[in-house]
């Protein structure tokens, strides 16, 4: 089944303790991105990647890091989480072969992060 | 960063009614997208629009790319209880690889 898989689904952590949220897709998609969803704010893009070793900032990148060493994986790293990073996070992927292409074709089921 | 103005914020309707929601921007977009999100799940792409004036349907859903390229509309005809969810618009500007989202329209359908 074609899908985007995020882990974990739920995470409670303490301020300052480094964490990684994983994202993996099995569709050989070139484009992957991370979003956060907050009540009343909709989804906001954190980082995106056009392909392996190519990443760029979205609208709210502060406090986050990403890496794209393999095509299928795009982990989101919080080096020193703070309470204002408590949110619902989504990973998404798209194929660049599709014309015209959609930068947000398939979303994962989300990771609910709480930083206390 | 840029955000889209989506309205209404919420809608409470009776089963069988038609629904309209829209999304506007102060900037031009060259792709408009509509998603539906159900509780506990990620957004699911419903309709993608690529040309000004384009009208596209997906079952009971119809979406239009505004002529000015600064707005888009989504209509749902003859609503049913499973239409419940949050509907998001999203847009991509020319030359950008980023998606910008609206804040969503929460739809409740009373049987």
Short mmCIF file of C-alpha atoms in Angstrom, two decimals:
data_model
loop_
_atom_site.label_atom_id
_atom_site.label_comp_id
_atom_site.label_asym_id
_atom_site.label_seq_id
_atom_site.Cartn_x
_atom_site.Cartn_y
_atom_site.Cartn_z
CA UNK A 1 0.00 0.00 0.00
CA UNK A 2 1.33 3.43 -0.98
CA UNK A 3 1.74 5.48 2.15
CA UNK A 4 3.63 7.98 4.24
CA UNK A 5 4.49 6.57 7.65
CA UNK A 6 5.28 8.75 10.64
CA UNK A 7 6.58 7.60 14.00
CA UNK A 8 5.73 7.98 16.75
CA UNK A 9 2.03 8.88 16.58
CA UNK A 10 2.15 10.41 20.06
CA UNK A 11 5.08 11.76 22.04
CA UNK A 12 5.36 13.57 25.34
CA UNK A 13 8.77 14.95 26.16
CA UNK A 14 10.48 17.48 28.39
CA UNK A 15 11.94 20.82 27.45
CA UNK A 16 15.43 20.54 26.02
CA UNK A 17 15.51 16.81 25.40
CA UNK A 18 16.46 16.18 21.77
CA UNK A 19 13.99 14.18 19.75
CA UNK A 20 13.48 12.92 16.21
CA UNK A 21 10.22 12.26 14.42
CA UNK A 22 10.66 9.88 11.53
CA UNK A 23 8.91 9.99 8.17
CA UNK A 24 9.17 7.33 5.50
CA UNK A 25 7.42 6.95 2.14
CA UNK A 26 7.30 3.91 -0.14
CA UNK A 27 6.30 5.68 -3.37
CA UNK A 28 9.76 6.77 -4.55
CA UNK A 29 8.65 10.39 -4.28
CA UNK A 30 11.27 13.08 -4.76
CA UNK A 31 9.51 15.81 -2.78
CA UNK A 32 8.93 15.55 0.98
CA UNK A 33 7.91 18.16 3.51
CA UNK A 34 6.98 18.74 7.14
CA UNK A 35 4.06 20.78 8.46
CA UNK A 36 2.79 21.71 11.86
CA UNK A 37 -0.88 22.18 12.60
CA UNK A 38 -2.05 24.39 15.43
CA UNK A 39 -5.64 25.28 16.39
CA UNK A 40 -6.87 28.30 14.47
CA UNK A 41 -3.68 28.49 12.37
CA UNK A 42 -4.12 25.71 9.85
CA UNK A 43 -1.02 23.98 8.50
CA UNK A 44 2.28 25.76 8.24
CA UNK A 45 5.26 24.41 6.37
CA UNK A 46 8.43 23.82 8.39
CA UNK A 47 10.92 22.39 5.87
CA UNK A 48 10.80 20.71 2.51
CA UNK A 49 13.12 18.65 0.36
CA UNK A 50 13.18 18.49 -3.42
CA UNK A 51 15.37 15.38 -3.46
CA UNK A 52 18.21 13.61 -1.62
CA UNK A 53 20.58 16.09 0.04
CA UNK A 54 18.38 19.05 -1.06
CA UNK A 55 16.43 20.76 1.72
CA UNK A 56 14.99 24.24 2.19
CA UNK A 57 13.16 26.26 4.80
CA UNK A 58 9.44 26.64 4.85
CA UNK A 59 7.59 29.37 6.70
CA UNK A 60 8.31 28.29 10.30
CA UNK A 61 11.75 26.57 10.38
CA UNK A 62 13.04 28.01 13.66
CA UNK A 63 13.88 25.32 16.21
CA UNK A 64 13.79 22.46 13.70
CA UNK A 65 16.31 20.59 11.59
CA UNK A 66 15.85 18.05 8.82
CA UNK A 67 18.03 15.76 6.76
CA UNK A 68 17.49 13.85 3.53
CA UNK A 69 20.17 11.21 3.21
CA UNK A 70 17.90 8.68 1.52
CA UNK A 71 15.02 9.26 -0.85
CA UNK A 72 12.47 7.44 1.30
CA UNK A 73 13.24 9.09 4.67
CA UNK A 74 12.90 12.66 5.89
CA UNK A 75 13.32 12.90 9.68
CA UNK A 76 12.37 16.01 11.63
CA UNK A 77 14.80 16.84 14.45
CA UNK A 78 14.10 19.05 17.44
CA UNK A 79 17.50 19.67 19.04
CA UNK A 80 16.13 21.44 22.12
CA UNK A 81 12.33 21.25 22.17
CA UNK A 82 10.35 24.00 23.86
CA UNK A 83 6.68 24.13 24.91
CA UNK A 84 5.81 26.34 21.92
CA UNK A 85 6.68 23.38 19.70
CA UNK A 86 3.77 21.43 21.13
CA UNK A 87 1.76 20.73 18.02
CA UNK A 88 0.43 18.18 15.54
CA UNK A 89 3.05 17.42 12.90
CA UNK A 90 2.48 16.04 9.41
CA UNK A 91 4.86 14.72 6.82
CA UNK A 92 3.87 14.75 3.15
CA UNK A 93 5.39 13.53 -0.10
CA UNK A 94 4.87 14.06 -3.84
CA UNK A 95 6.27 12.83 -7.10
CA UNK A 96 8.00 15.42 -9.25
CA UNK A 97 7.25 13.29 -12.32
CA UNK A 98 3.61 14.27 -12.19
CA UNK A 99 2.86 17.23 -14.48
CA UNK A 100 1.74 19.61 -13.21
CA UNK A 101 2.91 18.47 -9.83
CA UNK A 102 1.34 18.95 -6.43
CA UNK A 103 3.70 19.68 -3.49
CA UNK A 104 1.53 17.87 -0.98
CA UNK A 105 -0.03 14.86 -2.63
CA UNK A 106 0.09 12.27 0.20
CA UNK A 107 0.12 13.05 3.90
CA UNK A 108 1.00 10.87 6.84
CA UNK A 109 -1.38 10.35 9.77
CA UNK A 110 0.38 12.80 12.03
CA UNK A 111 2.51 12.94 15.18
CA UNK A 112 1.07 14.67 18.21
CA UNK A 113 3.95 16.15 20.19
CA UNK A 114 3.65 17.61 23.67
CA UNK A 115 6.63 19.40 25.23
CA UNK A 116 6.32 20.02 28.96
CA UNK B 1 4.69 34.01 5.85
CA UNK B 2 1.78 34.23 3.45
CA UNK B 3 -1.50 32.67 4.53
CA UNK B 4 -4.75 32.23 2.72
CA UNK B 5 -8.04 33.67 3.99
CA UNK B 6 -10.54 30.83 4.17
CA UNK B 7 -14.21 31.28 5.03
CA UNK B 8 -16.37 30.43 6.72
CA UNK B 9 -14.50 29.11 9.75
CA UNK B 10 -17.27 26.65 10.51
CA UNK B 11 -20.57 25.50 9.10
CA UNK B 12 -23.46 23.59 10.65
CA UNK B 13 -25.84 22.21 8.03
CA UNK B 14 -28.57 19.66 7.57
CA UNK B 15 -28.02 16.54 5.56
CA UNK B 16 -28.97 17.15 1.94
CA UNK B 17 -28.00 20.82 1.90
CA UNK B 18 -25.39 22.25 -0.43
CA UNK B 19 -22.22 23.79 0.98
CA UNK B 20 -19.96 26.55 -0.31
CA UNK B 21 -16.63 27.71 1.03
CA UNK B 22 -13.93 29.91 -0.39
CA UNK B 23 -10.35 30.95 -0.13
CA UNK B 24 -8.81 34.29 -1.03
CA UNK B 25 -5.35 35.77 -1.20
CA UNK B 26 -3.75 39.13 -1.84
CA UNK B 27 -1.23 37.38 -4.10
CA UNK B 28 -1.54 35.38 -7.30
CA UNK B 29 -1.32 31.60 -7.09
CA UNK B 30 -0.82 29.23 -10.00
CA UNK B 31 -2.07 26.10 -8.23
CA UNK B 32 -5.02 25.77 -5.88
CA UNK B 33 -5.70 22.64 -3.87
CA UNK B 34 -8.53 21.47 -1.63
CA UNK B 35 -8.05 18.92 1.14
CA UNK B 36 -10.28 17.20 3.66
CA UNK B 37 -9.08 16.20 7.11
CA UNK B 38 -10.94 13.79 9.36
CA UNK B 39 -10.24 13.41 13.08
CA UNK B 40 -6.97 11.66 13.80
CA UNK B 41 -5.86 11.65 10.19
CA UNK B 42 -3.76 13.69 7.82
CA UNK B 43 -5.25 15.84 5.05
CA UNK B 44 -6.42 14.02 1.96
CA UNK B 45 -6.22 15.76 -1.40
CA UNK B 46 -9.67 16.19 -2.96
CA UNK B 47 -9.19 18.44 -5.96
CA UNK B 48 -6.24 20.16 -7.65
CA UNK B 49 -6.67 23.19 -9.94
CA UNK B 50 -3.99 24.49 -12.29
CA UNK B 51 -5.53 27.12 -14.59
CA UNK B 52 -7.44 30.33 -13.99
CA UNK B 53 -11.14 29.72 -14.58
CA UNK B 54 -10.78 25.94 -14.29
CA UNK B 55 -13.78 24.11 -12.88
CA UNK B 56 -13.16 20.56 -11.66
CA UNK B 57 -15.46 18.01 -10.06
CA UNK B 58 -14.86 14.99 -7.86
CA UNK B 59 -18.19 13.29 -7.23
CA UNK B 60 -20.40 15.73 -5.33
CA UNK B 61 -17.50 18.16 -4.92
CA UNK B 62 -16.81 20.95 -7.38
CA UNK B 63 -13.98 23.45 -7.12
CA UNK B 64 -13.08 26.48 -9.20
CA UNK B 65 -9.85 28.39 -9.76
CA UNK B 66 -10.79 32.07 -9.73
CA UNK B 67 -10.23 34.18 -12.83
CA UNK B 68 -8.07 36.65 -10.91
CA UNK B 69 -5.90 33.72 -9.67
CA UNK B 70 -6.35 35.12 -6.17
CA UNK B 71 -9.22 32.93 -5.07
CA UNK B 72 -10.81 29.52 -5.22
CA UNK B 73 -14.16 28.01 -4.28
CA UNK B 74 -15.31 24.58 -3.16
CA UNK B 75 -18.91 23.44 -3.35
CA UNK B 76 -20.35 20.24 -1.92
CA UNK B 77 -23.76 19.25 -3.19
CA UNK B 78 -26.36 17.20 -1.29
CA UNK B 79 -24.23 16.82 1.83
CA UNK B 80 -24.18 13.55 3.76
CA UNK B 81 -22.97 12.77 7.31
CA UNK B 82 -19.60 11.43 6.08
CA UNK B 83 -18.79 14.87 4.65
CA UNK B 84 -18.01 15.94 8.23
CA UNK B 85 -14.44 17.14 8.66
CA UNK B 86 -12.18 20.12 8.19
CA UNK B 87 -11.68 21.36 4.64
CA UNK B 88 -8.48 23.20 3.80
CA UNK B 89 -7.53 25.20 0.79
CA UNK B 90 -3.88 25.45 -0.18
CA UNK B 91 -2.00 27.28 -2.89
CA UNK B 92 1.33 27.36 -4.63
CA UNK B 93 2.78 30.51 -6.13
CA UNK B 94 4.69 30.51 -9.40
CA UNK B 95 8.33 29.58 -8.95
CA UNK B 96 7.76 28.40 -5.38
CA UNK B 97 8.05 24.85 -4.14
CA UNK B 98 6.10 25.67 -0.96
CA UNK B 99 2.47 25.16 -0.11
CA UNK B 100 0.49 27.79 1.79
CA UNK B 101 -2.66 26.72 3.62
CA UNK B 102 -5.85 28.37 4.74
CA UNK B 103 -6.99 27.96 8.34
CA UNK B 104 -9.72 25.52 7.42
CA UNK B 105 -13.51 25.28 7.39
CA UNK B 106 -14.99 22.87 9.92
CA UNK B 107 -18.10 21.23 8.50
CA UNK B 108 -20.74 19.59 10.67
CA UNK B 109 -23.63 17.76 9.00
CA UNK B 110 -26.72 16.98 11.05
CA UNK B 111 -28.57 13.85 9.92
#
